[in-house]
Amino acid sequence: MAASNENLQNGYHEDNSSNRSNISPDRDDLPSMPWFGMDIGGTLTKLVYFEPTDISDIEEQEEVETLKTIRKYLTGNVAYGSTGIRDVHLEMVAQSIGGRQGTLHFIRFPTSNMMTFIEMAKAKNFSSLASAICATGGGAYKFEDDFKKYVDLDLHKYDELECLLKGIHYIDRYNSSSECYYWKYTDNIQQCEKVPFDFRDPYPYLVVNIGSGVSILAVRSPTDYRRVSGTSLGGGTFVGLCCLLTGCETFEEAIRLASEGDSTGVDKSVSDIYGGDYDKFNLKGSTVASSFGQMVTPEKCQTASRADLAKATLVTITNNIGSIARMCAVTEKIERVVFVGNFLRVNTISMKLLAHAMEYWSKGALKALFLEHEGYFGATGCLMEYLRLGHPHINDANNSTNHSSHKYNHTKTSEHGDNLNNGEILHNSEQSLNGEHSVNGEHPYGGDHSPNAESSQNIHTSEPVKLNRIETKSDNIINGKNVSDISTKGESSKVAEDHYHINGTEG
Amino acid sequence: MTAKSYARSIELPTETLFRNLKNAKQFAIDIGGSLAKLAYCSTIQRRTSMVFDEPEQDSSEHVYNISETEESILRLHFIKFETKYIETCLDFIKINLIESTEFMKDKYIKATGGGAHKYTDLISSKLGVQVDKEDEMECLITGCNFLLKNIPDEAFIYQRHGNPEYKFQGVNHNIFPYLLVNIGSGVSLIKVESENKYERIGGTSTGGGTFWGLGSLLTKAKSFDELVELAEQGDHRSVDMLVKDIYGGAYATIGLPGDIIASSFAKAARSTKDKNKSNFKDEDVAKSLLLSISNDIGQIAYLQAKIHNLKKIYFGGYFIRGHPMTMHTITYAINFWSKGEIQALFLRHEGYLGAIGAFLKGANDSKDDQSFVWGEHFAGSSGLASPKCSGFLGKTRSSTFDMLELNRLDKPLLPCPLLLDAQNYLPDTVDLTQDEEAREYWLQCFTNGVDKTRQQAIKSQPQSSDAEKRAEKFVIRYLDRLKVLKENPCCYGSLTVRSLLDTSSQYLSELHFTDPYSQQKQFENEQAVKLLSSHLRELEKLEWPDRQLELAQGILAGNMFDWGAKEVCKLMESPGFGFKEARSRLQARPWLFDDFDEWCIRLKTQPVHKCAVIFCDNSGADIILGIFPLAQELLANGTKVILCVNSRPALNDVIFSELLILVKKVAAISSEINSALNEGRLQVMENGQGSPCLDLRLIDNDLVNMMVKEKADLIILEGMGRAVHTNFHARFTCDVLKVAVIKNKWLANRLGGDMFNVMFKFEKARQVSLVTKQ
């Protein structure tokens, strides 16, 4: 386990103070801990938990028992009950949020177990710590009354799409290893490989969020985004159909089955109909003409295995999403398509199919991008919203503490045309570094862009490094290897080294 | 539940199915996975009356002579049957083509569709013909263009809870560009820009095969239709995750209503945990499947239409096949995604696109003239399945076989150039698909009138031994059709008085009663010609204003002689009922619609009309004593006159061949008419139609040219069929006079009047809108 557990080794003082919390952020305008972001989807609930790792001894002693219990429970386990799971491989250490250092943990459980969660929150006396919990996703509305009734917690509801985008931007920027990637050589399964992608200059892009259903958003700036389309044929459809067709019970099982299956006997291909390629329309014989098209004959139904059916379902759903996403990209005149959502978890089949489909049908014009934290962006964004929107005067300049933030700073500068005067940026570089988003005033996590002395303490000090980087526009300068090599500890020396490295590459 | 319709072996209802097969030439076949469509062209021999003048026997008592003659017309037959019966059908064709092998030698059959290559050997061995494969998409598009251009009301919008349920699109001469979404096993989206220019712009593998394939795996349905029927009865909400299942209500911020499906089949995933998989009813699963696939196709079609800037989307293919449920879900999807900007369009004969296209390919090859126009032969065609009688299979006719017949018309038909708004012109005054009260009345009225028609038919062929039998068949078939129309008024396109009249004459003609009123017309023409001379003399004596009134009343009195109106029939059958008696029955002025004074003012005060086009109605007093005197008056004033009459018989309406003779007889009586005829100031033309009503979207090519050439500036529409049942609301860019006696009590009441009330509407030329002018 990563750094997060170190703190657990320190002793705790039990404290029965009636204060809701005595671990507080640097500024008292932030909500009291614990800090959660929750995204209650149709199938899965995603929970992001910020574990403070900079707890002083005094704080430690003052930390209320309830809070400690929650912290220990969440960080000390990787599974909760029969269905809750912490995705350890995704955790993000050395995050600086709301003036605190800590680790982000990513936890999921089926929304159908929401009542269990609510009962647990009640049992752990959650309401003694906070009066509210923040949530997004449809369940934020659906379970609002239950949270109030059983746990006496107000749900702070945040818009799903807003959260999703904030989450994407946050994680992409603050993940010490490369968050965004694409698949190379998609026309050859053997050769196909994952390649990091520099997403620091993201706009405009399309987000295809594949949860139970699918939402497609066109994003042109942090504030200019729109849900342009969606489809009901999503992850829920895949699992639902697989359950009906194969008797499997979980997404993982369905994916496992699919990976063993072959859909060519289930689908009807162009050559099944035309006896070969359909040259007139430039359709290869191997192209699927009709998904499940062979299943109209009872004999063929007999020969299809469960795995084959699961594979056909996966391919059908995936290709359909790809096809709709591609058309949306055309209508929106956007070339980058970012696929997110838990449908893609442990699902390289779909990712490679999507990557291939986008490239093939667009003749290379479109690029399919993927993000490591697949389904957690909504929950992460929700936490960000909670920390900001609840307290609009947060001085958030010190949020930009770890090395990845520099990427953002750099990107922002080169991207936004409204700051044409590079000289000025250079001049202000120190300031812009601290309050990185002050350059264009669009930092989604902080309201106050002025640097302050207090915050600078928390900054990993590597300021001078960026100065010349700002001058140069760079799209793919970060070699993925370098980025992923970066230590996740967030030590300043390492960061500085990396920046130099990047710099070198650039030059 | 539906097994009844799926008997293992079938007996082909061959007598009605492969009609005129013995006279067939030129075959084409479209073989799909589940349905095959055979197309052939046949020559129909039918008896018809012909009129001729015998100059050498001038003393003969008849104004002209009638003889029975054979005429032959070309007809296209399309038959749809399940592909599994293909061998049976081929056998039948083989046996019934008399000249069999000899006949078929060196001939070919055009074949298209996914199954074309599979059955090539079977076809060539059975029929001994060469099989020429044609590209499927190409055939579809050719067929689609053909139908859209030739068949009125081919396309429609489906509105499940609307009135009417089917909203037909009339005739549009500008059909391009459009998007054709063909939903077979898979889906192809084709952008069609002109007759020869098209492109496959996209597709999806989630199509009819997916619905059927997944449906077969997930439900007990044994066939596609069964699956649709299951879906009809299902409720997807137990299987699909709706927005409200996730949100507890609507997702207000992005405007998604709670009932929208958020994730198809997602509830099936959930409840496996409870080990109640069997919870899901087949019906619900089928419904969910139908919805998800329809929505998906709708979405993809919408996106492609948007990308390619196409406003019209036609859906076809076996997935649609007229299933109301499917059309409804597709319509819903297109509405949803386009926010109502684009409407999904369907085709009444979508199943035949490929077969029509393949057939036309063959016709092209054999250099048959393609410029001909084809008209739908309602009497030999199946209608759309009724959604009201428990789905696709519940209808009375065979669901296994379906037919479409088209008759070749002699000449191209074009829209009347003087219509104010040809794009939006609809001939029919009342749409009986919408107006339930009117529908009830007219269907009953036509039902009651069948016996009179039967008697007239028998009477018209006294020398024929089987006339009675044939007339009886007419009664059975026409009543059956009226019953079908009562159940599903939309099944043959817009239901109107016009379509009811036309269907009746098609059935009559089909049973060799091509012109049951020929003798009646002959007799009445003779009587009227005898009276013409004295009638003209009386008119001459009158002063101008009185003469105008007398001329108007003459038309009205003449128009009383209408064998299509049952109240009038009774009168006419009474002895001694003549022109004068008819006049005395007319409503006294002021008439129900009385623009007579305006008409006189127009005649007096402004420059005379250049050319009047008169669409005439009945034979006898009507044409001779009503129309000719008016024509003479107009001619005397310097207005050219075009008399337009039907090309083919309908009731006692005067037809072109008769009028050609009659005009000579009249010319012999009136010197004015005689000189006008010789100088070309008076012309007799055919209107291209064979209906008591008048559809100005489709009139004879030559007439259109003549109207343009002579700069026609006055149109006179005469009679109930042409001025009340149709064109009552029609607007023109020239002056128009609409004259009729209302000979139906119900209709008269509806118009706020009474029996034998008079319509004399004079409408001045309308301004051409600026847009059109520029």
mmCIF file with all atom_site columns, C-alpha atoms in Angstrom, chain B residues 482-631:
data_model
loop_
_atom_site.group_PDB
_atom_site.id
_atom_site.type_symbol
_atom_site.label_atom_id
_atom_site.label_alt_id
_atom_site.label_comp_id
_atom_site.label_asym_id
_atom_site.label_entity_id
_atom_site.label_seq_id
_atom_site.pdbx_PDB_ins_code
_atom_site.Cartn_x
_atom_site.Cartn_y
_atom_site.Cartn_z
_atom_site.occupancy
_atom_site.B_iso_or_equiv
_atom_site.pdbx_formal_charge
_atom_site.auth_seq_id
_atom_site.auth_comp_id
_atom_site.auth_asym_id
_atom_site.auth_atom_id
_atom_site.pdbx_PDB_model_num
ATOM 1   C CA . LEU B 1 482 ? -65.650 -0.901 -48.343 1.00 0.00 ? 482 LEU B CA 1
ATOM 2   C CA . LYS B 1 483 ? -65.559 -3.080 -45.273 1.00 0.00 ? 483 LYS B CA 1
ATOM 3   C CA . VAL B 1 484 ? -61.770 -3.065 -45.214 1.00 0.00 ? 484 VAL B CA 1
ATOM 4   C CA . LEU B 1 485 ? -61.794 0.691  -45.585 1.00 0.00 ? 485 LEU B CA 1
ATOM 5   C CA . LYS B 1 486 ? -64.234 0.998  -42.745 1.00 0.00 ? 486 LYS B CA 1
ATOM 6   C CA . GLU B 1 487 ? -61.832 -0.928 -40.535 1.00 0.00 ? 487 GLU B CA 1
ATOM 7   C CA . ASN B 1 488 ? -58.735 0.832  -41.693 1.00 0.00 ? 488 ASN B CA 1
ATOM 8   C CA . PRO B 1 489 ? -59.524 3.980  -43.643 1.00 0.00 ? 489 PRO B CA 1
ATOM 9   C CA . CYS B 1 490 ? -55.842 4.627  -44.275 1.00 0.00 ? 490 CYS B CA 1
ATOM 10  C CA . CYS B 1 491 ? -54.926 1.398  -45.941 1.00 0.00 ? 491 CYS B CA 1
ATOM 11  C CA . TYR B 1 492 ? -54.997 2.656  -49.533 1.00 0.00 ? 492 TYR B CA 1
ATOM 12  C CA . GLY B 1 493 ? -53.728 6.167  -49.027 1.00 0.00 ? 493 GLY B CA 1
ATOM 13  C CA . SER B 1 494 ? -56.026 9.073  -48.314 1.00 0.00 ? 494 SER B CA 1
ATOM 14  C CA . LEU B 1 495 ? -59.634 7.961  -48.246 1.00 0.00 ? 495 LEU B CA 1
ATOM 15  C CA . THR B 1 496 ? -61.790 10.370 -50.181 1.00 0.00 ? 496 THR B CA 1
ATOM 16  C CA . VAL B 1 497 ? -64.990 10.393 -52.186 1.00 0.00 ? 497 VAL B CA 1
ATOM 17  C CA . ARG B 1 498 ? -62.696 10.463 -55.189 1.00 0.00 ? 498 ARG B CA 1
ATOM 18  C CA . SER B 1 499 ? -60.852 7.322  -54.166 1.00 0.00 ? 499 SER B CA 1
ATOM 19  C CA . LEU B 1 500 ? -64.133 5.540  -53.452 1.00 0.00 ? 500 LEU B CA 1
ATOM 20  C CA . LEU B 1 501 ? -65.484 6.436  -56.889 1.00 0.00 ? 501 LEU B CA 1
ATOM 21  C CA . ASP B 1 502 ? -62.245 5.472  -58.615 1.00 0.00 ? 502 ASP B CA 1
ATOM 22  C CA . THR B 1 503 ? -62.027 2.158  -56.832 1.00 0.00 ? 503 THR B CA 1
ATOM 23  C CA . SER B 1 504 ? -65.563 1.355  -57.916 1.00 0.00 ? 504 SER B CA 1
ATOM 24  C CA . SER B 1 505 ? -64.792 2.001  -61.566 1.00 0.00 ? 505 SER B CA 1
ATOM 25  C CA . GLN B 1 506 ? -61.590 -0.054 -61.299 1.00 0.00 ? 506 GLN B CA 1
ATOM 26  C CA . TYR B 1 507 ? -63.539 -3.027 -60.005 1.00 0.00 ? 507 TYR B CA 1
ATOM 27  C CA . LEU B 1 508 ? -66.108 -2.609 -62.761 1.00 0.00 ? 508 LEU B CA 1
ATOM 28  C CA . SER B 1 509 ? -63.482 -2.386 -65.402 1.00 0.00 ? 509 SER B CA 1
ATOM 29  C CA . GLU B 1 510 ? -61.693 -5.385 -63.913 1.00 0.00 ? 510 GLU B CA 1
ATOM 30  C CA . LEU B 1 511 ? -64.907 -7.345 -64.452 1.00 0.00 ? 511 LEU B CA 1
ATOM 31  C CA . HIS B 1 512 ? -65.206 -6.097 -68.007 1.00 0.00 ? 512 HIS B CA 1
ATOM 32  C CA . PHE B 1 513 ? -67.766 -3.448 -67.283 1.00 0.00 ? 513 PHE B CA 1
ATOM 33  C CA . THR B 1 514 ? -65.527 -0.813 -68.696 1.00 0.00 ? 514 THR B CA 1
ATOM 34  C CA . ASP B 1 515 ? -68.216 1.663  -69.588 1.00 0.00 ? 515 ASP B CA 1
ATOM 35  C CA . PRO B 1 516 ? -71.580 0.666  -68.139 1.00 0.00 ? 516 PRO B CA 1
ATOM 36  C CA . TYR B 1 517 ? -73.165 3.965  -69.043 1.00 0.00 ? 517 TYR B CA 1
ATOM 37  C CA . SER B 1 518 ? -72.201 3.933  -72.715 1.00 0.00 ? 518 SER B CA 1
ATOM 38  C CA . GLN B 1 519 ? -75.731 3.462  -74.051 1.00 0.00 ? 519 GLN B CA 1
ATOM 39  C CA . GLN B 1 520 ? -77.174 5.794  -71.479 1.00 0.00 ? 520 GLN B CA 1
ATOM 40  C CA . LYS B 1 521 ? -74.713 8.434  -72.532 1.00 0.00 ? 521 LYS B CA 1
ATOM 41  C CA . GLN B 1 522 ? -75.437 7.795  -76.180 1.00 0.00 ? 522 GLN B CA 1
ATOM 42  C CA . PHE B 1 523 ? -79.156 8.152  -75.593 1.00 0.00 ? 523 PHE B CA 1
ATOM 43  C CA . GLU B 1 524 ? -78.851 11.321 -73.574 1.00 0.00 ? 524 GLU B CA 1
ATOM 44  C CA . ASN B 1 525 ? -76.452 12.866 -76.026 1.00 0.00 ? 525 ASN B CA 1
ATOM 45  C CA . GLU B 1 526 ? -78.896 12.188 -78.820 1.00 0.00 ? 526 GLU B CA 1
ATOM 46  C CA . GLN B 1 527 ? -81.775 13.699 -76.927 1.00 0.00 ? 527 GLN B CA 1
ATOM 47  C CA . ALA B 1 528 ? -79.745 16.749 -76.050 1.00 0.00 ? 528 ALA B CA 1
ATOM 48  C CA . VAL B 1 529 ? -78.430 17.308 -79.562 1.00 0.00 ? 529 VAL B CA 1
ATOM 49  C CA . LYS B 1 530 ? -82.009 17.302 -80.782 1.00 0.00 ? 530 LYS B CA 1
ATOM 50  C CA . LEU B 1 531 ? -82.849 20.123 -78.382 1.00 0.00 ? 531 LEU B CA 1
ATOM 51  C CA . LEU B 1 532 ? -79.734 22.171 -79.001 1.00 0.00 ? 532 LEU B CA 1
ATOM 52  C CA . SER B 1 533 ? -80.892 24.109 -82.020 1.00 0.00 ? 533 SER B CA 1
ATOM 53  C CA . SER B 1 534 ? -84.041 25.481 -80.414 1.00 0.00 ? 534 SER B CA 1
ATOM 54  C CA . HIS B 1 535 ? -82.194 26.107 -77.151 1.00 0.00 ? 535 HIS B CA 1
ATOM 55  C CA . LEU B 1 536 ? -79.629 28.215 -78.959 1.00 0.00 ? 536 LEU B CA 1
ATOM 56  C CA . ARG B 1 537 ? -82.331 30.142 -80.746 1.00 0.00 ? 537 ARG B CA 1
ATOM 57  C CA . GLU B 1 538 ? -84.022 30.964 -77.481 1.00 0.00 ? 538 GLU B CA 1
ATOM 58  C CA . LEU B 1 539 ? -80.758 32.142 -76.019 1.00 0.00 ? 539 LEU B CA 1
ATOM 59  C CA . GLU B 1 540 ? -80.145 34.401 -78.991 1.00 0.00 ? 540 GLU B CA 1
ATOM 60  C CA . LYS B 1 541 ? -83.392 36.211 -78.335 1.00 0.00 ? 541 LYS B CA 1
ATOM 61  C CA . LEU B 1 542 ? -82.350 37.216 -74.856 1.00 0.00 ? 542 LEU B CA 1
ATOM 62  C CA . GLU B 1 543 ? -80.634 40.456 -73.925 1.00 0.00 ? 543 GLU B CA 1
ATOM 63  C CA . TRP B 1 544 ? -77.097 40.156 -72.635 1.00 0.00 ? 544 TRP B CA 1
ATOM 64  C CA . PRO B 1 545 ? -77.809 40.077 -68.875 1.00 0.00 ? 545 PRO B CA 1
ATOM 65  C CA . ASP B 1 546 ? -80.694 37.654 -69.228 1.00 0.00 ? 546 ASP B CA 1
ATOM 66  C CA . ARG B 1 547 ? -78.674 35.500 -71.554 1.00 0.00 ? 547 ARG B CA 1
ATOM 67  C CA . GLN B 1 548 ? -75.877 35.230 -69.050 1.00 0.00 ? 548 GLN B CA 1
ATOM 68  C CA . LEU B 1 549 ? -78.302 34.055 -66.396 1.00 0.00 ? 549 LEU B CA 1
ATOM 69  C CA . GLU B 1 550 ? -79.913 31.636 -68.771 1.00 0.00 ? 550 GLU B CA 1
ATOM 70  C CA . LEU B 1 551 ? -76.502 30.255 -69.737 1.00 0.00 ? 551 LEU B CA 1
ATOM 71  C CA . ALA B 1 552 ? -75.646 29.758 -66.092 1.00 0.00 ? 552 ALA B CA 1
ATOM 72  C CA . GLN B 1 553 ? -78.927 28.065 -65.403 1.00 0.00 ? 553 GLN B CA 1
ATOM 73  C CA . GLY B 1 554 ? -78.457 25.960 -68.499 1.00 0.00 ? 554 GLY B CA 1
ATOM 74  C CA . ILE B 1 555 ? -75.216 24.557 -67.094 1.00 0.00 ? 555 ILE B CA 1
ATOM 75  C CA . LEU B 1 556 ? -76.872 23.985 -63.748 1.00 0.00 ? 556 LEU B CA 1
ATOM 76  C CA . ALA B 1 557 ? -79.894 22.282 -65.271 1.00 0.00 ? 557 ALA B CA 1
ATOM 77  C CA . GLY B 1 558 ? -77.609 20.136 -67.390 1.00 0.00 ? 558 GLY B CA 1
ATOM 78  C CA . ASN B 1 559 ? -75.607 19.272 -64.369 1.00 0.00 ? 559 ASN B CA 1
ATOM 79  C CA . MET B 1 560 ? -78.705 17.761 -62.787 1.00 0.00 ? 560 MET B CA 1
ATOM 80  C CA . PHE B 1 561 ? -78.316 14.809 -65.130 1.00 0.00 ? 561 PHE B CA 1
ATOM 81  C CA . ASP B 1 562 ? -75.907 12.885 -63.038 1.00 0.00 ? 562 ASP B CA 1
ATOM 82  C CA . TRP B 1 563 ? -76.187 9.164  -62.711 1.00 0.00 ? 563 TRP B CA 1
ATOM 83  C CA . GLY B 1 564 ? -73.703 9.254  -59.886 1.00 0.00 ? 564 GLY B CA 1
ATOM 84  C CA . ALA B 1 565 ? -76.220 10.828 -57.532 1.00 0.00 ? 565 ALA B CA 1
ATOM 85  C CA . LYS B 1 566 ? -78.845 8.470  -56.300 1.00 0.00 ? 566 LYS B CA 1
ATOM 86  C CA . GLU B 1 567 ? -81.524 11.105 -55.619 1.00 0.00 ? 567 GLU B CA 1
ATOM 87  C CA . VAL B 1 568 ? -81.192 12.270 -59.194 1.00 0.00 ? 568 VAL B CA 1
ATOM 88  C CA . CYS B 1 569 ? -81.350 8.738  -60.549 1.00 0.00 ? 569 CYS B CA 1
ATOM 89  C CA . LYS B 1 570 ? -84.811 8.401  -59.099 1.00 0.00 ? 570 LYS B CA 1
ATOM 90  C CA . LEU B 1 571 ? -85.884 11.604 -60.797 1.00 0.00 ? 571 LEU B CA 1
ATOM 91  C CA . MET B 1 572 ? -84.366 10.693 -64.110 1.00 0.00 ? 572 MET B CA 1
ATOM 92  C CA . GLU B 1 573 ? -85.993 7.323  -64.085 1.00 0.00 ? 573 GLU B CA 1
ATOM 93  C CA . SER B 1 574 ? -89.376 8.948  -63.802 1.00 0.00 ? 574 SER B CA 1
ATOM 94  C CA . PRO B 1 575 ? -90.948 9.374  -67.241 1.00 0.00 ? 575 PRO B CA 1
ATOM 95  C CA . GLY B 1 576 ? -90.867 12.752 -68.896 1.00 0.00 ? 576 GLY B CA 1
ATOM 96  C CA . PHE B 1 577 ? -88.045 14.185 -66.861 1.00 0.00 ? 577 PHE B CA 1
ATOM 97  C CA . GLY B 1 578 ? -86.156 16.468 -69.170 1.00 0.00 ? 578 GLY B CA 1
ATOM 98  C CA . PHE B 1 579 ? -84.034 19.551 -69.330 1.00 0.00 ? 579 PHE B CA 1
ATOM 99  C CA . LYS B 1 580 ? -86.929 21.876 -68.522 1.00 0.00 ? 580 LYS B CA 1
ATOM 100 C CA . GLU B 1 581 ? -88.038 19.781 -65.568 1.00 0.00 ? 581 GLU B CA 1
ATOM 101 C CA . ALA B 1 582 ? -84.493 19.780 -64.277 1.00 0.00 ? 582 ALA B CA 1
ATOM 102 C CA . ARG B 1 583 ? -84.336 23.565 -64.540 1.00 0.00 ? 583 ARG B CA 1
ATOM 103 C CA . SER B 1 584 ? -87.517 23.895 -62.535 1.00 0.00 ? 584 SER B CA 1
ATOM 104 C CA . ARG B 1 585 ? -85.999 21.912 -59.695 1.00 0.00 ? 585 ARG B CA 1
ATOM 105 C CA . LEU B 1 586 ? -83.101 24.310 -59.299 1.00 0.00 ? 586 LEU B CA 1
ATOM 106 C CA . GLN B 1 587 ? -82.819 26.548 -56.323 1.00 0.00 ? 587 GLN B CA 1
ATOM 107 C CA . ALA B 1 588 ? -84.002 30.073 -57.038 1.00 0.00 ? 588 ALA B CA 1
ATOM 108 C CA . ARG B 1 589 ? -81.528 32.920 -56.666 1.00 0.00 ? 589 ARG B CA 1
ATOM 109 C CA . PRO B 1 590 ? -79.857 33.869 -54.445 1.00 0.00 ? 590 PRO B CA 1
ATOM 110 C CA . TRP B 1 591 ? -78.070 30.554 -54.663 1.00 0.00 ? 591 TRP B CA 1
ATOM 111 C CA . LEU B 1 592 ? -76.230 28.892 -51.825 1.00 0.00 ? 592 LEU B CA 1
ATOM 112 C CA . PHE B 1 593 ? -73.008 30.232 -53.299 1.00 0.00 ? 593 PHE B CA 1
ATOM 113 C CA . ASP B 1 594 ? -73.983 33.080 -55.565 1.00 0.00 ? 594 ASP B CA 1
ATOM 114 C CA . ASP B 1 595 ? -71.257 35.044 -57.302 1.00 0.00 ? 595 ASP B CA 1
ATOM 115 C CA . PHE B 1 596 ? -73.294 35.417 -60.464 1.00 0.00 ? 596 PHE B CA 1
ATOM 116 C CA . ASP B 1 597 ? -73.295 39.215 -60.288 1.00 0.00 ? 597 ASP B CA 1
ATOM 117 C CA . GLU B 1 598 ? -69.546 39.305 -59.854 1.00 0.00 ? 598 GLU B CA 1
ATOM 118 C CA . TRP B 1 599 ? -69.203 36.984 -62.833 1.00 0.00 ? 599 TRP B CA 1
ATOM 119 C CA . CYS B 1 600 ? -71.309 39.306 -64.980 1.00 0.00 ? 600 CYS B CA 1
ATOM 120 C CA . ILE B 1 601 ? -69.345 42.331 -63.840 1.00 0.00 ? 601 ILE B CA 1
ATOM 121 C CA . ARG B 1 602 ? -66.146 40.546 -64.755 1.00 0.00 ? 602 ARG B CA 1
ATOM 122 C CA . LEU B 1 603 ? -67.494 39.687 -68.186 1.00 0.00 ? 603 LEU B CA 1
ATOM 123 C CA . LYS B 1 604 ? -68.696 43.234 -68.774 1.00 0.00 ? 604 LYS B CA 1
ATOM 124 C CA . THR B 1 605 ? -66.021 45.458 -67.392 1.00 0.00 ? 605 THR B CA 1
ATOM 125 C CA . GLN B 1 606 ? -62.670 43.932 -68.059 1.00 0.00 ? 606 GLN B CA 1
ATOM 126 C CA . PRO B 1 607 ? -60.845 42.774 -71.128 1.00 0.00 ? 607 PRO B CA 1
ATOM 127 C CA . VAL B 1 608 ? -62.194 39.461 -72.255 1.00 0.00 ? 608 VAL B CA 1
ATOM 128 C CA . HIS B 1 609 ? -60.420 36.326 -71.160 1.00 0.00 ? 609 HIS B CA 1
ATOM 129 C CA . LYS B 1 610 ? -57.830 35.039 -73.585 1.00 0.00 ? 610 LYS B CA 1
ATOM 130 C CA . CYS B 1 611 ? -58.593 31.423 -73.107 1.00 0.00 ? 611 CYS B CA 1
ATOM 131 C CA . ALA B 1 612 ? -61.081 29.488 -71.006 1.00 0.00 ? 612 ALA B CA 1
ATOM 132 C CA . VAL B 1 613 ? -60.408 25.918 -69.955 1.00 0.00 ? 613 VAL B CA 1
ATOM 133 C CA . ILE B 1 614 ? -63.609 24.102 -69.149 1.00 0.00 ? 614 ILE B CA 1
ATOM 134 C CA . PHE B 1 615 ? -63.472 20.852 -67.230 1.00 0.00 ? 615 PHE B CA 1
ATOM 135 C CA . CYS B 1 616 ? -66.755 19.255 -68.271 1.00 0.00 ? 616 CYS B CA 1
ATOM 136 C CA . ASP B 1 617 ? -68.879 16.785 -66.383 1.00 0.00 ? 617 ASP B CA 1
ATOM 137 C CA . ASN B 1 618 ? -71.776 14.719 -67.728 1.00 0.00 ? 618 ASN B CA 1
ATOM 138 C CA . SER B 1 619 ? -72.910 13.591 -71.127 1.00 0.00 ? 619 SER B CA 1
ATOM 139 C CA . GLY B 1 620 ? -76.233 14.675 -72.538 1.00 0.00 ? 620 GLY B CA 1
ATOM 140 C CA . ALA B 1 621 ? -77.919 17.877 -71.494 1.00 0.00 ? 621 ALA B CA 1
ATOM 141 C CA . ASP B 1 622 ? -74.981 18.842 -69.400 1.00 0.00 ? 622 ASP B CA 1
ATOM 142 C CA . ILE B 1 623 ? -72.362 19.028 -72.122 1.00 0.00 ? 623 ILE B CA 1
ATOM 143 C CA . ILE B 1 624 ? -74.698 19.781 -75.039 1.00 0.00 ? 624 ILE B CA 1
ATOM 144 C CA . LEU B 1 625 ? -77.218 22.205 -73.593 1.00 0.00 ? 625 LEU B CA 1
ATOM 145 C CA . GLY B 1 626 ? -75.136 23.561 -70.743 1.00 0.00 ? 626 GLY B CA 1
ATOM 146 C CA . ILE B 1 627 ? -71.539 23.738 -71.785 1.00 0.00 ? 627 ILE B CA 1
ATOM 147 C CA . PHE B 1 628 ? -71.680 24.250 -75.553 1.00 0.00 ? 628 PHE B CA 1
ATOM 148 C CA . PRO B 1 629 ? -73.903 27.331 -75.354 1.00 0.00 ? 629 PRO B CA 1
ATOM 149 C CA . LEU B 1 630 ? -71.555 28.841 -72.786 1.00 0.00 ? 630 LEU B CA 1
ATOM 150 C CA . ALA B 1 631 ? -68.595 27.979 -74.971 1.00 0.00 ? 631 ALA B CA 1
#
